[in-house]
mmCIF file of C-alpha atoms in Angstrom:
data_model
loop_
_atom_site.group_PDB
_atom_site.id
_atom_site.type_symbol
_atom_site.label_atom_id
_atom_site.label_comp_id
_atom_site.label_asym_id
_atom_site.label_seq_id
_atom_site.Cartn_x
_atom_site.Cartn_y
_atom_site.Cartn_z
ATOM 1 C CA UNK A 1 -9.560 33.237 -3.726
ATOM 2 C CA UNK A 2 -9.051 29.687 -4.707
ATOM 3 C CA UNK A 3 -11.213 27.232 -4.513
ATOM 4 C CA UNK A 4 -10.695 24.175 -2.822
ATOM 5 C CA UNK A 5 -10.978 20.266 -3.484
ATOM 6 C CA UNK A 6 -14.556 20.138 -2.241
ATOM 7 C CA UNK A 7 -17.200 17.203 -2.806
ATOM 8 C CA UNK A 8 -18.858 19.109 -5.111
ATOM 9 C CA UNK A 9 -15.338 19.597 -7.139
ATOM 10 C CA UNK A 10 -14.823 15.997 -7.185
ATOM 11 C CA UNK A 11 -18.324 16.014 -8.375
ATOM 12 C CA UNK A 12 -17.834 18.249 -10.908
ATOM 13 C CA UNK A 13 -14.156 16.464 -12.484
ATOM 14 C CA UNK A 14 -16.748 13.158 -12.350
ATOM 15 C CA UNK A 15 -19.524 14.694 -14.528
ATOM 16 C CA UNK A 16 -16.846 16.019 -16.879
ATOM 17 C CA UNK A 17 -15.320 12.754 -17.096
ATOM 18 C CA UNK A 18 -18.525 11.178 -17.872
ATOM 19 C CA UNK A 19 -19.879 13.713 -20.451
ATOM 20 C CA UNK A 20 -16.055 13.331 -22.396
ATOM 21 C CA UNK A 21 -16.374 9.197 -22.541
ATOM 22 C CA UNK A 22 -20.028 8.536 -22.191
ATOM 23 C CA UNK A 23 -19.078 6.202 -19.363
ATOM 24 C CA UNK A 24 -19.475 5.882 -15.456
ATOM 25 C CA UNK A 25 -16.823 7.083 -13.256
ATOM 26 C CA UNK A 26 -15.835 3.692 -10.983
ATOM 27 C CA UNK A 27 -13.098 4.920 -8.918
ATOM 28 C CA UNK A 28 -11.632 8.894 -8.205
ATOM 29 C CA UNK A 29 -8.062 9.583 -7.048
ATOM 30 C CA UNK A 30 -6.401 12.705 -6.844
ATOM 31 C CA UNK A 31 -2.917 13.464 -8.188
ATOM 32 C CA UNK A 32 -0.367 16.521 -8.198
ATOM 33 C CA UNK A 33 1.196 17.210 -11.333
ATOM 34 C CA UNK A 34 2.603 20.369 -12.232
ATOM 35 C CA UNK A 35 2.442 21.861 -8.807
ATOM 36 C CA UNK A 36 -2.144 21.444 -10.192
ATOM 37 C CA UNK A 37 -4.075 19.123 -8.269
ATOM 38 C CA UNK A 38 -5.941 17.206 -10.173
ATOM 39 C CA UNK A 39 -8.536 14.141 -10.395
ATOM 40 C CA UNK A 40 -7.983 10.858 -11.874
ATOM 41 C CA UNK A 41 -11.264 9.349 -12.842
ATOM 42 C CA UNK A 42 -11.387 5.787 -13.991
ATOM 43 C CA UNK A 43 -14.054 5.743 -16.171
ATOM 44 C CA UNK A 44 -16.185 2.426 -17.356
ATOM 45 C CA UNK A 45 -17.838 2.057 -20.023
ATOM 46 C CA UNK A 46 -18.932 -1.424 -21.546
ATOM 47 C CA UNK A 47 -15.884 -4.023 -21.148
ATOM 48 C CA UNK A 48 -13.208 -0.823 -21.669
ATOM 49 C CA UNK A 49 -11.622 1.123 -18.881
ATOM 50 C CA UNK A 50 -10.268 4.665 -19.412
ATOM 51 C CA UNK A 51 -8.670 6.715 -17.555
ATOM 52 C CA UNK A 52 -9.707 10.705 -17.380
ATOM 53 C CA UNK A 53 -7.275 13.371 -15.529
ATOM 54 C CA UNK A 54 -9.490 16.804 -14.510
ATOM 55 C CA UNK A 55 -7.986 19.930 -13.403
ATOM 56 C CA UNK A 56 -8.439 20.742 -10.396
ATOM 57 C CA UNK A 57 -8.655 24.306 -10.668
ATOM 58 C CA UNK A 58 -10.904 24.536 -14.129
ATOM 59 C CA UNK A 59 -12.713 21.106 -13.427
ATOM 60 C CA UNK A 60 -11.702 20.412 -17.704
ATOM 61 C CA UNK A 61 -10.697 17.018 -18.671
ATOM 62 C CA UNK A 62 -7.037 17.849 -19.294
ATOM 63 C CA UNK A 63 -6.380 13.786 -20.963
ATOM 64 C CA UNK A 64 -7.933 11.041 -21.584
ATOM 65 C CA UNK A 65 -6.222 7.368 -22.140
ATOM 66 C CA UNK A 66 -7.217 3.824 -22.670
ATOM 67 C CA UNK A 67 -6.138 1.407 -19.031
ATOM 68 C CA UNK A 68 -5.096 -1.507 -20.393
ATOM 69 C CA UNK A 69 -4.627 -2.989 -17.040
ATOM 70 C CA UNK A 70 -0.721 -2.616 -16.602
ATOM 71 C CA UNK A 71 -1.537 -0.662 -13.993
ATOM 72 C CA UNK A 72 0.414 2.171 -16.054
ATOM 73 C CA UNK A 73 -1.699 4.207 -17.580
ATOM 74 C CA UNK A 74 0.799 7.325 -17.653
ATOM 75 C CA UNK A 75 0.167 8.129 -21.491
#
């Protein structure tokens, strides 16, 4: 059976996110890539903003990149 995309999924892609960057997740979105739901986590962490994609299905941090405010963070 597959799970779904249940508060405590989100809440599991946002402890994951925190645990990879030692930051605080600020904002959640989810995206579909690959025919995968996943969660992007914007992640803050002094003055540096990253952004952390989760899979949906595992709840593993699948990449991690650096927002440098372009608003294109595709990396």
């Amino acid at each position: 059976m597959e799970r779904s995309l249940t508060t405590d999924r989100i809440a599991e892609a946002i402890a994951a996110a925190e645990k990879e960057t030692g930051g605080k997740a600020v904002e959640t979105d989810i995206r579909n890539r690959d025919d995968n739901a996943h969660f992007e986590i914007t992640i803050q962490k002094g003055m540096e903003r990253q952004e952390v994609l989760v899979d949906g299905q595992t709840g593993q941090v699948v990449k991690t990149v650096a927002n440098d405010g372009d608003g294109n963070d595709e990396g």
